[in-house]
Amino acid sequence: MLTGLAMSIACVAALLYDAGIAIDPRASSTRLFALAFALLAAIRLLARDPATPAQRVARDLAESVGLFMAIGLLGAVSTYPLAASTRGSIDGALQAIDQALHFDWLSWYQWVAAHRSLQLLGTAAYQSIFITPALILAHYAWAERRSDARSFLASFWLAAVTSLVAFRFIPALGPLATLWHGPVPYLPESGLYEADLLPALRDHAVHVVDLGTLRGLVSAPSFHTVSAVLYIAAGWGIARLRWTILALNTAMLLSTPIEGTHYLADMIAGALVAIAALALVGVLRRTLAARGR
């Protein structure tokens, strides 16, 4: 996992350099992230040989939270240089798939735009993407399930890499930018970031990334769907959290078409990416177990 993380850092650094994009080291957001990672690394180092259960929990939680944050941050940052190298969009193909599946995004959007309660519920459900992993990783640390935490993180990393590679070759602007015309009655949580930032990045008009206003630009596949499938799979093995995690992520999936401005085709692709990542990590675990590791 450390090798994979080191390779990811090197790849993201190379992508940023090639695209002429930098992260401002003096920005307050950069310093805040650096402080958080330093604190987690210090806890992990100081508690590497825990003498008490509390120290063990602190060690495992610092390790897993630090890795999860690093994967998420690297993934979001890498979308900027990757977007700069993309061309065109596959929105037409995604719309055609939705039509074949009889999924009417515009009708769903108009329904949500007309009801403030749905907007509030959808926003809360969409933002729960940060709540579920905290519950899962905290439980793993408390229950001494370190290998399960690492498998969860490996699945998340593999799914993130797969999604980023797909984004590089099949960029999309999203249904709100392509299907809706005229004044926007309701701006979802993800807004129109792909439609606004993709042209600027392709024209090399963006040179600095602010970590405090960072936005992941992957429209297809839907990474909220990727995350929901991974979270449900991990949560299913935690009896006391199973139904809470299922409810949270079912709500997140229902909110994703509008709040994430995703086609149904995006979400199907995201689910397939997650299933593939889970399958590959499962094979790896069984292989290592057979070798006594």
mmCIF file of C-alpha atoms in Angstrom:
data_model
loop_
_atom_site.group_PDB
_atom_site.id
_atom_site.type_symbol
_atom_site.label_atom_id
_atom_site.label_comp_id
_atom_site.label_asym_id
_atom_site.label_seq_id
_atom_site.Cartn_x
_atom_site.Cartn_y
_atom_site.Cartn_z
ATOM 1 C CA MET A 1 0.000 0.000 0.000
ATOM 2 C CA LEU A 2 2.863 2.377 0.769
ATOM 3 C CA THR A 3 4.399 1.544 -2.609
ATOM 4 C CA GLY A 4 1.100 2.272 -4.327
ATOM 5 C CA LEU A 5 0.762 5.558 -2.456
ATOM 6 C CA ALA A 6 4.334 6.591 -3.348
ATOM 7 C CA MET A 7 3.687 5.760 -7.013
ATOM 8 C CA SER A 8 0.462 7.761 -6.904
ATOM 9 C CA ILE A 9 2.235 10.804 -5.487
ATOM 10 C CA ALA A 10 4.915 10.561 -8.175
ATOM 11 C CA CYS A 11 2.322 10.207 -10.948
ATOM 12 C CA VAL A 12 0.253 13.169 -9.727
ATOM 13 C CA ALA A 13 3.391 15.311 -9.406
ATOM 14 C CA ALA A 14 4.387 14.414 -12.967
ATOM 15 C CA LEU A 15 0.896 15.187 -14.288
ATOM 16 C CA LEU A 16 0.862 18.578 -12.561
ATOM 17 C CA TYR A 17 4.319 19.442 -13.904
ATOM 18 C CA ASP A 18 3.408 18.412 -17.431
ATOM 19 C CA ALA A 19 0.211 20.509 -17.357
ATOM 20 C CA GLY A 20 1.966 23.533 -15.851
ATOM 21 C CA ILE A 21 -0.211 23.443 -12.736
ATOM 22 C CA ALA A 22 1.076 23.922 -9.194
ATOM 23 C CA ILE A 23 -0.234 23.720 -5.636
ATOM 24 C CA ASP A 24 0.484 26.909 -3.719
ATOM 25 C CA PRO A 25 2.547 25.810 -0.673
ATOM 26 C CA ARG A 26 1.810 29.109 1.108
ATOM 27 C CA ALA A 27 -1.979 28.800 0.889
ATOM 28 C CA SER A 28 -3.743 28.283 4.208
ATOM 29 C CA SER A 29 -5.516 25.190 2.863
ATOM 30 C CA THR A 30 -2.194 23.598 1.887
ATOM 31 C CA ARG A 31 -0.773 24.255 5.346
ATOM 32 C CA LEU A 32 -3.886 22.842 6.977
ATOM 33 C CA PHE A 33 -3.643 19.588 5.011
ATOM 34 C CA ALA A 34 0.084 19.373 5.760
ATOM 35 C CA LEU A 35 -0.604 19.821 9.468
ATOM 36 C CA ALA A 36 -3.309 17.138 9.426
ATOM 37 C CA PHE A 37 -1.040 14.620 7.663
ATOM 38 C CA ALA A 38 1.864 15.448 9.992
ATOM 39 C CA LEU A 39 -0.333 14.916 13.046
ATOM 40 C CA LEU A 40 -1.643 11.572 11.784
ATOM 41 C CA ALA A 41 1.873 10.430 10.863
ATOM 42 C CA ALA A 42 3.135 11.399 14.319
ATOM 43 C CA ILE A 43 0.364 9.422 16.033
ATOM 44 C CA ARG A 44 1.057 6.419 13.820
ATOM 45 C CA LEU A 45 4.785 6.592 14.577
ATOM 46 C CA LEU A 46 4.504 7.175 18.328
ATOM 47 C CA ALA A 47 1.963 4.360 18.757
ATOM 48 C CA ARG A 48 3.670 1.883 16.423
ATOM 49 C CA ASP A 49 4.214 -0.504 19.377
ATOM 50 C CA PRO A 50 1.023 0.087 21.394
ATOM 51 C CA ALA A 51 1.102 -0.683 25.088
ATOM 52 C CA THR A 52 -2.626 -0.188 25.639
ATOM 53 C CA PRO A 53 -5.822 -0.785 23.645
ATOM 54 C CA ALA A 54 -6.280 2.987 23.307
ATOM 55 C CA GLN A 55 -2.848 3.339 21.709
ATOM 56 C CA ARG A 56 -3.638 0.505 19.290
ATOM 57 C CA VAL A 57 -6.896 2.144 18.249
ATOM 58 C CA ALA A 58 -5.100 5.478 17.807
ATOM 59 C CA ARG A 59 -2.380 3.834 15.698
ATOM 60 C CA ASP A 60 -4.779 1.979 13.403
ATOM 61 C CA LEU A 61 -7.138 4.927 13.048
ATOM 62 C CA ALA A 62 -4.309 7.363 12.254
ATOM 63 C CA GLU A 63 -2.966 4.970 9.624
ATOM 64 C CA SER A 64 -6.275 4.300 7.890
ATOM 65 C CA VAL A 65 -7.580 7.868 8.036
ATOM 66 C CA GLY A 66 -4.271 9.218 6.760
ATOM 67 C CA LEU A 67 -4.243 6.799 3.828
ATOM 68 C CA PHE A 68 -7.889 7.479 3.001
ATOM 69 C CA MET A 69 -7.334 11.243 3.045
ATOM 70 C CA ALA A 70 -4.224 10.887 0.869
ATOM 71 C CA ILE A 71 -6.026 8.757 -1.717
ATOM 72 C CA GLY A 72 -8.959 11.159 -1.880
ATOM 73 C CA LEU A 73 -6.788 14.271 -2.079
ATOM 74 C CA LEU A 74 -4.470 12.840 -4.727
ATOM 75 C CA GLY A 75 -7.433 11.675 -6.781
ATOM 76 C CA ALA A 76 -9.148 15.052 -6.718
ATOM 77 C CA VAL A 77 -5.939 16.953 -7.530
ATOM 78 C CA SER A 78 -5.094 14.653 -10.434
ATOM 79 C CA THR A 79 -8.385 15.419 -12.188
ATOM 80 C CA TYR A 80 -7.102 18.922 -12.996
ATOM 81 C CA PRO A 81 -4.053 17.962 -15.097
ATOM 82 C CA LEU A 82 -5.945 15.010 -16.558
ATOM 83 C CA ALA A 83 -8.781 17.324 -17.626
ATOM 84 C CA ALA A 84 -6.240 19.577 -19.364
ATOM 85 C CA SER A 85 -5.311 16.713 -21.691
ATOM 86 C CA THR A 86 -8.870 15.653 -22.586
ATOM 87 C CA ARG A 87 -10.745 16.429 -25.775
ATOM 88 C CA GLY A 88 -14.459 16.562 -26.554
ATOM 89 C CA SER A 89 -17.039 14.745 -24.443
ATOM 90 C CA ILE A 90 -19.133 11.599 -24.551
ATOM 91 C CA ASP A 91 -22.348 13.214 -23.321
ATOM 92 C CA GLY A 92 -24.185 12.199 -26.487
ATOM 93 C CA ALA A 93 -23.397 8.525 -25.942
ATOM 94 C CA LEU A 94 -24.357 8.714 -22.268
ATOM 95 C CA GLN A 95 -27.667 10.389 -23.138
ATOM 96 C CA ALA A 96 -28.363 7.646 -25.669
ATOM 97 C CA ILE A 97 -27.785 4.972 -23.016
ATOM 98 C CA ASP A 98 -30.132 6.764 -20.616
ATOM 99 C CA GLN A 99 -32.807 6.967 -23.306
ATOM 100 C CA ALA A 100 -32.442 3.245 -23.992
ATOM 101 C CA LEU A 101 -32.904 2.639 -20.261
ATOM 102 C CA HIS A 102 -35.938 5.006 -20.199
ATOM 103 C CA PHE A 103 -34.251 7.254 -17.645
ATOM 104 C CA ASP A 104 -35.540 10.845 -17.904
ATOM 105 C CA TRP A 105 -32.994 13.052 -16.157
ATOM 106 C CA LEU A 106 -34.772 16.303 -17.032
ATOM 107 C CA SER A 107 -38.036 15.228 -15.404
ATOM 108 C CA TRP A 108 -36.211 14.189 -12.244
ATOM 109 C CA TYR A 109 -34.348 17.504 -12.163
ATOM 110 C CA GLN A 110 -37.535 19.544 -12.602
ATOM 111 C CA TRP A 111 -39.184 17.588 -9.787
ATOM 112 C CA VAL A 112 -36.285 18.291 -7.403
ATOM 113 C CA ALA A 113 -36.058 21.948 -8.514
ATOM 114 C CA ALA A 114 -39.723 22.415 -7.583
ATOM 115 C CA HIS A 115 -39.376 21.034 -4.027
ATOM 116 C CA ARG A 116 -37.063 22.652 -1.494
ATOM 117 C CA SER A 117 -37.316 19.682 0.856
ATOM 118 C CA LEU A 118 -35.914 17.347 -1.814
ATOM 119 C CA GLN A 119 -33.040 19.750 -2.401
ATOM 120 C CA LEU A 120 -32.111 19.812 1.284
ATOM 121 C CA LEU A 121 -32.394 16.051 1.671
ATOM 122 C CA GLY A 122 -30.468 15.448 -1.539
ATOM 123 C CA THR A 123 -27.624 17.753 -0.514
ATOM 124 C CA ALA A 124 -27.319 16.098 2.905
ATOM 125 C CA ALA A 125 -27.361 12.613 1.374
ATOM 126 C CA TYR A 126 -24.796 13.568 -1.280
ATOM 127 C CA GLN A 127 -22.403 14.973 1.345
ATOM 128 C CA SER A 128 -22.642 11.811 3.450
ATOM 129 C CA ILE A 129 -19.827 10.431 1.278
ATOM 130 C CA PHE A 130 -17.503 11.691 4.053
ATOM 131 C CA ILE A 131 -19.512 10.194 6.942
ATOM 132 C CA THR A 132 -19.600 6.523 5.991
ATOM 133 C CA PRO A 133 -15.833 5.950 5.668
ATOM 134 C CA ALA A 134 -15.341 7.578 9.070
ATOM 135 C CA LEU A 135 -17.782 5.061 10.585
ATOM 136 C CA ILE A 136 -16.182 2.119 8.790
ATOM 137 C CA LEU A 137 -12.572 2.996 9.614
ATOM 138 C CA ALA A 138 -13.418 3.838 13.229
ATOM 139 C CA HIS A 139 -15.093 0.449 13.646
ATOM 140 C CA TYR A 140 -12.168 -1.399 12.063
ATOM 141 C CA ALA A 141 -9.733 0.356 14.417
ATOM 142 C CA TRP A 142 -11.884 -0.371 17.474
ATOM 143 C CA ALA A 143 -12.526 -4.015 16.534
ATOM 144 C CA GLU A 144 -8.890 -4.847 15.664
ATOM 145 C CA ARG A 145 -9.737 -5.463 12.010
ATOM 146 C CA ARG A 146 -6.601 -3.943 10.559
ATOM 147 C CA SER A 147 -6.455 -6.232 7.516
ATOM 148 C CA ASP A 148 -10.081 -5.398 6.652
ATOM 149 C CA ALA A 149 -9.262 -1.680 6.854
ATOM 150 C CA ARG A 150 -6.340 -2.160 4.487
ATOM 151 C CA SER A 151 -8.456 -4.174 2.070
ATOM 152 C CA PHE A 152 -11.088 -1.414 2.100
ATOM 153 C CA LEU A 153 -8.408 1.196 1.392
ATOM 154 C CA ALA A 154 -6.874 -0.919 -1.364
ATOM 155 C CA SER A 155 -10.288 -1.264 -3.030
ATOM 156 C CA PHE A 156 -10.839 2.481 -2.746
ATOM 157 C CA TRP A 157 -7.415 3.237 -4.230
ATOM 158 C CA LEU A 158 -7.850 0.784 -7.112
ATOM 159 C CA ALA A 159 -11.337 2.108 -7.913
ATOM 160 C CA ALA A 160 -10.045 5.696 -7.824
ATOM 161 C CA VAL A 161 -7.208 4.911 -10.242
ATOM 162 C CA THR A 162 -9.593 3.098 -12.592
ATOM 163 C CA SER A 163 -12.047 6.021 -12.517
ATOM 164 C CA LEU A 164 -9.279 8.517 -13.278
ATOM 165 C CA VAL A 165 -8.018 6.490 -16.233
ATOM 166 C CA ALA A 166 -11.579 6.260 -17.579
ATOM 167 C CA PHE A 167 -12.076 10.009 -17.120
ATOM 168 C CA ARG A 168 -8.966 10.714 -19.186
ATOM 169 C CA PHE A 169 -10.433 8.904 -22.196
ATOM 170 C CA ILE A 170 -14.185 9.475 -21.743
ATOM 171 C CA PRO A 171 -14.690 12.997 -20.340
ATOM 172 C CA ALA A 172 -18.228 14.315 -19.911
ATOM 173 C CA LEU A 173 -19.776 17.644 -18.967
ATOM 174 C CA GLY A 174 -22.839 16.179 -17.262
ATOM 175 C CA PRO A 175 -26.578 16.322 -17.980
ATOM 176 C CA LEU A 176 -27.221 19.744 -16.444
ATOM 177 C CA ALA A 177 -24.745 21.415 -18.778
ATOM 178 C CA THR A 178 -25.933 19.561 -21.877
ATOM 179 C CA LEU A 179 -29.661 18.945 -21.395
ATOM 180 C CA TRP A 180 -30.864 22.083 -19.605
ATOM 181 C CA HIS A 181 -31.171 25.327 -21.536
ATOM 182 C CA GLY A 182 -31.923 28.760 -20.097
ATOM 183 C CA PRO A 183 -31.789 30.024 -16.486
ATOM 184 C CA VAL A 184 -30.998 27.319 -13.954
ATOM 185 C CA PRO A 185 -33.806 27.144 -11.345
ATOM 186 C CA TYR A 186 -31.768 25.026 -8.934
ATOM 187 C CA LEU A 187 -27.988 24.656 -8.840
ATOM 188 C CA PRO A 188 -27.102 21.192 -7.452
ATOM 189 C CA GLU A 189 -24.301 20.523 -5.003
ATOM 190 C CA SER A 190 -21.761 19.770 -7.744
ATOM 191 C CA GLY A 191 -22.862 22.799 -9.762
ATOM 192 C CA LEU A 192 -21.474 23.195 -13.274
ATOM 193 C CA TYR A 193 -17.838 22.657 -12.364
ATOM 194 C CA GLU A 194 -17.064 20.282 -15.233
ATOM 195 C CA ALA A 195 -18.593 22.629 -17.804
ATOM 196 C CA ASP A 196 -16.804 25.660 -16.311
ATOM 197 C CA LEU A 197 -13.395 24.184 -15.536
ATOM 198 C CA LEU A 198 -12.818 21.763 -18.411
ATOM 199 C CA PRO A 199 -12.544 24.500 -21.106
ATOM 200 C CA ALA A 200 -10.287 26.617 -18.872
ATOM 201 C CA LEU A 201 -8.016 23.668 -18.110
ATOM 202 C CA ARG A 202 -7.874 22.645 -21.765
ATOM 203 C CA ASP A 203 -6.859 26.205 -22.671
ATOM 204 C CA HIS A 204 -4.170 26.048 -19.939
ATOM 205 C CA ALA A 205 -5.733 29.065 -18.227
ATOM 206 C CA VAL A 206 -5.539 27.431 -14.782
ATOM 207 C CA HIS A 207 -2.063 27.376 -13.232
ATOM 208 C CA VAL A 208 -2.699 27.022 -9.499
ATOM 209 C CA VAL A 209 -4.887 24.550 -7.593
ATOM 210 C CA ASP A 210 -6.305 25.692 -4.264
ATOM 211 C CA LEU A 211 -6.827 22.661 -2.045
ATOM 212 C CA GLY A 212 -9.455 24.584 -0.108
ATOM 213 C CA THR A 213 -11.737 24.863 -3.152
ATOM 214 C CA LEU A 214 -10.771 21.578 -4.749
ATOM 215 C CA ARG A 215 -13.403 19.900 -6.921
ATOM 216 C CA GLY A 216 -13.161 16.408 -8.365
ATOM 217 C CA LEU A 217 -13.964 16.691 -12.066
ATOM 218 C CA VAL A 218 -14.782 13.070 -12.898
ATOM 219 C CA SER A 219 -18.273 12.941 -14.372
ATOM 220 C CA ALA A 220 -18.097 9.457 -15.880
ATOM 221 C CA PRO A 221 -17.884 7.088 -14.116
ATOM 222 C CA SER A 222 -19.716 8.474 -11.085
ATOM 223 C CA PHE A 223 -17.311 8.290 -8.151
ATOM 224 C CA HIS A 224 -20.140 8.801 -5.663
ATOM 225 C CA THR A 225 -21.590 5.560 -7.024
ATOM 226 C CA VAL A 226 -18.179 3.901 -6.830
ATOM 227 C CA SER A 227 -17.910 4.978 -3.190
ATOM 228 C CA ALA A 228 -21.444 3.911 -2.292
ATOM 229 C CA VAL A 229 -20.897 0.375 -3.601
ATOM 230 C CA LEU A 230 -17.563 0.093 -1.770
ATOM 231 C CA TYR A 231 -19.091 1.440 1.443
ATOM 232 C CA ILE A 232 -22.067 -0.925 1.308
ATOM 233 C CA ALA A 233 -19.779 -3.896 0.646
ATOM 234 C CA ALA A 234 -17.584 -2.975 3.623
ATOM 235 C CA GLY A 235 -20.529 -2.115 5.871
ATOM 236 C CA TRP A 236 -22.297 -5.387 5.167
ATOM 237 C CA GLY A 237 -19.660 -7.177 7.228
ATOM 238 C CA ILE A 238 -20.263 -4.894 10.236
ATOM 239 C CA ALA A 239 -23.444 -6.120 11.913
ATOM 240 C CA ARG A 240 -24.049 -3.090 14.130
ATOM 241 C CA LEU A 241 -23.532 -0.620 11.261
ATOM 242 C CA ARG A 242 -24.941 -2.628 8.364
ATOM 243 C CA TRP A 243 -28.367 -1.039 8.052
ATOM 244 C CA THR A 244 -27.170 2.475 8.876
ATOM 245 C CA ILE A 245 -24.554 2.309 6.127
ATOM 246 C CA LEU A 246 -27.037 0.769 3.694
ATOM 247 C CA ALA A 247 -29.580 3.531 4.389
ATOM 248 C CA LEU A 248 -27.002 6.340 4.109
ATOM 249 C CA ASN A 249 -25.628 5.095 0.826
ATOM 250 C CA THR A 250 -28.981 4.242 -0.708
ATOM 251 C CA ALA A 251 -29.945 7.859 -0.037
ATOM 252 C CA MET A 252 -26.643 9.018 -1.543
ATOM 253 C CA LEU A 253 -27.256 6.961 -4.677
ATOM 254 C CA LEU A 254 -30.744 8.442 -5.052
ATOM 255 C CA SER A 255 -29.306 11.958 -4.738
ATOM 256 C CA THR A 256 -26.427 11.392 -7.159
ATOM 257 C CA PRO A 257 -28.212 11.979 -10.511
ATOM 258 C CA ILE A 258 -29.220 15.512 -9.508
ATOM 259 C CA GLU A 259 -26.726 16.638 -6.849
ATOM 260 C CA GLY A 260 -23.844 15.064 -8.765
ATOM 261 C CA THR A 261 -25.353 15.915 -12.182
ATOM 262 C CA HIS A 262 -24.808 12.373 -13.410
ATOM 263 C CA TYR A 263 -26.439 10.291 -16.097
ATOM 264 C CA LEU A 264 -27.730 6.883 -15.071
ATOM 265 C CA ALA A 265 -25.073 5.508 -17.431
ATOM 266 C CA ASP A 266 -22.398 7.212 -15.271
ATOM 267 C CA MET A 267 -23.751 5.471 -12.213
ATOM 268 C CA ILE A 268 -23.852 2.048 -13.850
ATOM 269 C CA ALA A 269 -20.241 2.525 -14.926
ATOM 270 C CA GLY A 270 -19.316 3.558 -11.383
ATOM 271 C CA ALA A 271 -20.946 0.455 -9.916
ATOM 272 C CA LEU A 272 -19.020 -1.761 -12.359
ATOM 273 C CA VAL A 273 -15.732 -0.074 -11.428
ATOM 274 C CA ALA A 274 -16.398 -0.700 -7.725
ATOM 275 C CA ILE A 275 -17.379 -4.342 -8.280
ATOM 276 C CA ALA A 276 -14.221 -4.933 -10.326
ATOM 277 C CA ALA A 277 -12.046 -3.350 -7.615
ATOM 278 C CA LEU A 278 -13.685 -5.471 -4.914
ATOM 279 C CA ALA A 279 -13.196 -8.624 -6.971
ATOM 280 C CA LEU A 280 -9.509 -7.928 -7.656
ATOM 281 C CA VAL A 281 -8.723 -7.105 -4.023
ATOM 282 C CA GLY A 282 -10.634 -10.215 -2.951
ATOM 283 C CA VAL A 283 -8.479 -12.349 -5.247
ATOM 284 C CA LEU A 284 -5.350 -10.699 -3.867
ATOM 285 C CA ARG A 285 -6.415 -11.363 -0.267
ATOM 286 C CA ARG A 286 -7.126 -15.011 -0.996
ATOM 287 C CA THR A 287 -3.796 -15.386 -2.796
ATOM 288 C CA LEU A 288 -1.858 -13.841 0.091
ATOM 289 C CA ALA A 289 -3.789 -15.946 2.608
ATOM 290 C CA ALA A 290 -2.923 -19.105 0.683
ATOM 291 C CA ARG A 291 0.736 -18.112 1.002
ATOM 292 C CA GLY A 292 0.362 -17.609 4.730
ATOM 293 C CA ARG A 293 0.523 -13.799 4.586
#
